Amino acid sequence: MSRDPLVVGNVIGDVLDPFVKSATLRVIYNNKELTNGSELKPSAVENEPRVEIRGRDMRNLYTLVMVDPDAPSPSNPTEREHLHWLVTNIPETKNASFGNEIVCYESPRPTAGIHRFVFVLFRQSIRETIYAPGWRQNFNTREFAALYNLGDPVAAMFFNCQRENGCGGRRLAGAKTEQNLD
């Protein structure tokens, strides 16, 4: 039996509590769909991805958060979680470009080790104003969700990234081969 890649990759625990997936989140970089645990180089994720959402009700709105829980390095993540992107009021069946970008996309540029970059999707109960935090480092996805009454995530996925010429030091063995189970 295959284990949830979010558990294998320690995303559940480091960033999120366990949750029940109730929406489909597709993240596409350069016309290639992301799978949980994919390994991508910074050059492949330089530009913001296309993010598509499918749920149960076309009237739903969503909030998307992208964080790096391994900043500045996986062995010493003193800036956990570094906020890379925040988009709110994304209509279901549309992509993130139809939402309200609160914090602009910052392309991943890890300098040491293999970093996990996590996309977390929340269903909003109402259209609301969400304010940009005054910083990117030490963002906390759980506290953010509590502050804005977003509840549990409805979907999440992650990829691994290291500097262009990086090698070795794999901390999350096996995460690359796991597939997301619907």
Tab-separated table of C-alpha atoms in Angstrom:
chain	number	residue	atom	x	y	z
A	1	MET	CA	0.000	0.000	0.000
A	2	SER	CA	1.371	3.403	-1.003
A	3	ARG	CA	1.692	6.116	1.612
A	4	ASP	CA	0.541	9.694	1.157
A	5	PRO	CA	3.462	11.642	-0.369
A	6	LEU	CA	2.631	14.625	1.874
A	7	VAL	CA	3.339	12.382	4.880
A	8	VAL	CA	6.431	10.788	3.320
A	9	GLY	CA	7.778	14.262	2.477
A	10	ASN	CA	7.033	15.564	6.004
A	11	VAL	CA	4.752	18.277	4.624
A	12	ILE	CA	2.110	16.884	6.983
A	13	GLY	CA	3.810	17.741	10.258
A	14	ASP	CA	6.170	20.532	9.214
A	15	VAL	CA	3.589	22.725	7.413
A	16	LEU	CA	0.143	21.132	7.722
A	17	ASP	CA	-1.901	18.969	10.018
A	18	PRO	CA	-3.620	15.926	8.479
A	19	PHE	CA	-6.609	16.890	6.311
A	20	VAL	CA	-9.094	15.328	3.914
A	21	LYS	CA	-8.561	16.267	0.278
A	22	SER	CA	-11.777	17.641	-1.213
A	23	ALA	CA	-10.580	19.568	-4.283
A	24	THR	CA	-8.209	18.925	-7.158
A	25	LEU	CA	-5.141	21.137	-7.410
A	26	ARG	CA	-3.082	21.071	-10.611
A	27	VAL	CA	0.211	22.970	-10.749
A	28	ILE	CA	1.787	23.324	-14.181
A	29	TYR	CA	5.271	24.698	-14.834
A	30	ASN	CA	6.281	25.150	-18.482
A	31	ASN	CA	3.425	22.898	-19.694
A	32	LYS	CA	4.494	20.055	-17.356
A	33	GLU	CA	2.115	19.038	-14.583
A	34	LEU	CA	3.685	18.744	-11.150
A	35	THR	CA	3.414	15.523	-9.167
A	36	ASN	CA	4.070	15.338	-5.447
A	37	GLY	CA	7.753	14.988	-4.698
A	38	SER	CA	8.919	15.982	-8.183
A	39	GLU	CA	12.474	17.266	-8.362
A	40	LEU	CA	12.794	20.557	-10.227
A	41	LYS	CA	15.705	22.929	-10.742
A	42	PRO	CA	15.322	26.690	-10.152
A	43	SER	CA	15.429	27.344	-13.914
A	44	ALA	CA	12.275	25.200	-14.329
A	45	VAL	CA	10.310	27.167	-11.699
A	46	GLU	CA	11.544	30.678	-12.454
A	47	ASN	CA	8.142	31.879	-13.670
A	48	GLU	CA	4.912	31.475	-11.760
A	49	PRO	CA	3.060	28.273	-12.588
A	50	ARG	CA	-0.432	27.882	-13.952
A	51	VAL	CA	-2.575	26.632	-11.080
A	52	GLU	CA	-5.931	24.998	-11.821
A	53	ILE	CA	-8.604	24.156	-9.267
A	54	ARG	CA	-11.514	21.737	-9.464
A	55	GLY	CA	-13.932	21.197	-6.617
A	56	ARG	CA	-17.596	20.487	-6.028
A	57	ASP	CA	-19.222	23.879	-6.569
A	58	MET	CA	-18.350	26.401	-9.274
A	59	ARG	CA	-19.295	29.255	-6.913
A	60	ASN	CA	-16.445	28.456	-4.530
A	61	LEU	CA	-13.471	30.746	-4.043
A	62	TYR	CA	-10.021	29.603	-2.949
A	63	THR	CA	-6.845	30.883	-1.348
A	64	LEU	CA	-3.484	29.525	-2.507
A	65	VAL	CA	-0.341	29.694	-0.375
A	66	MET	CA	3.146	28.637	-1.543
A	67	VAL	CA	5.851	28.237	1.118
A	68	ASP	CA	9.377	26.881	1.599
A	69	PRO	CA	9.553	25.152	5.000
A	70	ASP	CA	13.299	24.550	4.563
A	71	ALA	CA	14.594	28.147	4.417
A	72	PRO	CA	17.425	28.985	4.530
A	73	SER	CA	18.598	25.347	4.659
A	74	PRO	CA	16.891	22.032	5.462
A	75	SER	CA	19.348	21.364	8.293
A	76	ASN	CA	18.672	24.774	9.886
A	77	PRO	CA	15.253	26.095	8.771
A	78	THR	CA	15.328	29.277	10.874
A	79	GLU	CA	13.102	31.144	8.382
A	80	ARG	CA	10.465	28.370	8.213
A	81	GLU	CA	8.136	28.974	6.417
A	82	HIS	CA	9.325	31.365	3.698
A	83	LEU	CA	6.294	32.704	1.817
A	84	HIS	CA	6.745	32.536	-1.968
A	85	TRP	CA	3.230	33.309	-3.201
A	86	LEU	CA	-0.219	34.203	-1.866
A	87	VAL	CA	-3.335	34.449	-4.063
A	88	THR	CA	-6.923	34.821	-2.788
A	89	ASN	CA	-10.431	34.844	-4.235
A	90	ILE	CA	-9.548	32.349	-7.002
A	91	PRO	CA	-12.802	31.210	-8.651
A	92	GLU	CA	-13.249	27.465	-8.988
A	93	THR	CA	-12.598	26.123	-12.503
A	94	LYS	CA	-10.289	29.071	-13.162
A	95	ASN	CA	-6.552	29.349	-12.659
A	96	ALA	CA	-4.758	31.455	-10.063
A	97	SER	CA	-4.303	34.321	-12.525
A	98	PHE	CA	-8.038	35.042	-12.027
A	99	GLY	CA	-7.512	35.564	-8.284
A	100	ASN	CA	-6.233	38.469	-6.227
A	101	GLU	CA	-2.436	38.237	-5.896
A	102	ILE	CA	-1.641	39.437	-2.367
A	103	VAL	CA	2.067	38.497	-2.386
A	104	CYS	CA	3.700	38.219	-5.804
A	105	TYR	CA	5.407	35.018	-6.908
A	106	GLU	CA	9.015	34.726	-5.787
A	107	SER	CA	10.878	32.077	-7.757
A	108	PRO	CA	12.630	29.385	-5.702
A	109	ARG	CA	16.403	29.931	-5.362
A	110	PRO	CA	17.663	27.497	-2.715
A	111	THR	CA	21.338	27.965	-1.851
A	112	ALA	CA	21.909	24.940	0.392
A	113	GLY	CA	20.355	21.483	0.389
A	114	ILE	CA	17.122	20.179	-1.085
A	115	HIS	CA	14.129	22.382	-0.292
A	116	ARG	CA	10.455	21.447	-0.372
A	117	PHE	CA	8.143	23.995	-1.965
A	118	VAL	CA	4.571	23.480	-0.821
A	119	PHE	CA	1.328	24.652	-2.442
A	120	VAL	CA	-1.624	24.707	-0.037
A	121	LEU	CA	-5.185	25.338	-1.168
A	122	PHE	CA	-7.968	26.540	1.141
A	123	ARG	CA	-11.665	26.924	0.280
A	124	GLN	CA	-12.919	30.332	1.351
A	125	SER	CA	-16.316	30.586	3.019
A	126	ILE	CA	-16.723	34.167	1.744
A	127	ARG	CA	-14.955	36.682	-0.506
A	128	GLU	CA	-12.796	38.577	1.933
A	129	THR	CA	-9.953	41.009	2.156
A	130	ILE	CA	-6.716	39.330	3.155
A	131	TYR	CA	-3.751	41.499	3.948
A	132	ALA	CA	-0.187	40.798	2.904
A	133	PRO	CA	2.101	39.977	5.799
A	134	GLY	CA	4.914	42.508	6.200
A	135	TRP	CA	7.528	39.808	5.643
A	136	ARG	CA	8.058	36.560	3.780
A	137	GLN	CA	10.270	34.669	6.243
A	138	ASN	CA	8.698	32.918	9.253
A	139	PHE	CA	5.250	32.858	7.675
A	140	ASN	CA	3.043	30.230	9.312
A	141	THR	CA	0.413	28.546	7.143
A	142	ARG	CA	-1.516	27.177	10.138
A	143	GLU	CA	-1.670	30.595	11.857
A	144	PHE	CA	-2.624	32.302	8.578
A	145	ALA	CA	-5.500	29.848	8.049
A	146	ALA	CA	-6.689	30.381	11.633
A	147	LEU	CA	-6.484	34.194	11.367
A	148	TYR	CA	-8.711	34.237	8.283
A	149	ASN	CA	-10.977	31.332	9.347
A	150	LEU	CA	-9.984	29.278	6.303
A	151	GLY	CA	-10.285	25.943	8.073
A	152	ASP	CA	-8.394	22.880	6.919
A	153	PRO	CA	-6.728	22.758	3.511
A	154	VAL	CA	-8.711	21.147	0.694
A	155	ALA	CA	-5.612	20.179	-1.336
A	156	ALA	CA	-1.829	20.427	-1.175
A	157	MET	CA	1.179	19.371	-3.189
A	158	PHE	CA	4.930	19.904	-3.142
A	159	PHE	CA	8.078	19.644	-5.173
A	160	ASN	CA	11.737	19.412	-4.222
A	161	CYS	CA	14.279	21.906	-5.501
A	162	GLN	CA	17.998	22.515	-5.087
A	163	ARG	CA	20.427	24.899	-6.741
A	164	GLU	CA	21.117	24.260	-10.441
A	165	ASN	CA	24.365	22.385	-9.851
A	166	GLY	CA	23.363	20.862	-6.503
A	167	CYS	CA	23.680	17.169	-5.775
A	168	GLY	CA	23.283	14.649	-2.991
A	169	GLY	CA	22.077	15.178	0.549
A	170	ARG	CA	18.660	13.633	-0.064
A	171	ARG	CA	16.803	14.004	3.200
A	172	LEU	CA	13.432	12.805	1.967
A	173	ALA	CA	14.296	9.471	0.396
A	174	GLY	CA	11.507	7.909	-1.578
A	175	ALA	CA	9.291	10.994	-1.834
A	176	LYS	CA	10.095	11.376	-5.537
A	177	THR	CA	8.573	8.047	-6.502
A	178	GLU	CA	5.336	8.388	-4.541
A	179	GLN	CA	2.242	9.371	-6.492
A	180	ASN	CA	-0.648	11.450	-5.193
A	181	LEU	CA	-3.645	9.250	-4.425
A	182	ASP	CA	-7.030	10.697	-5.234
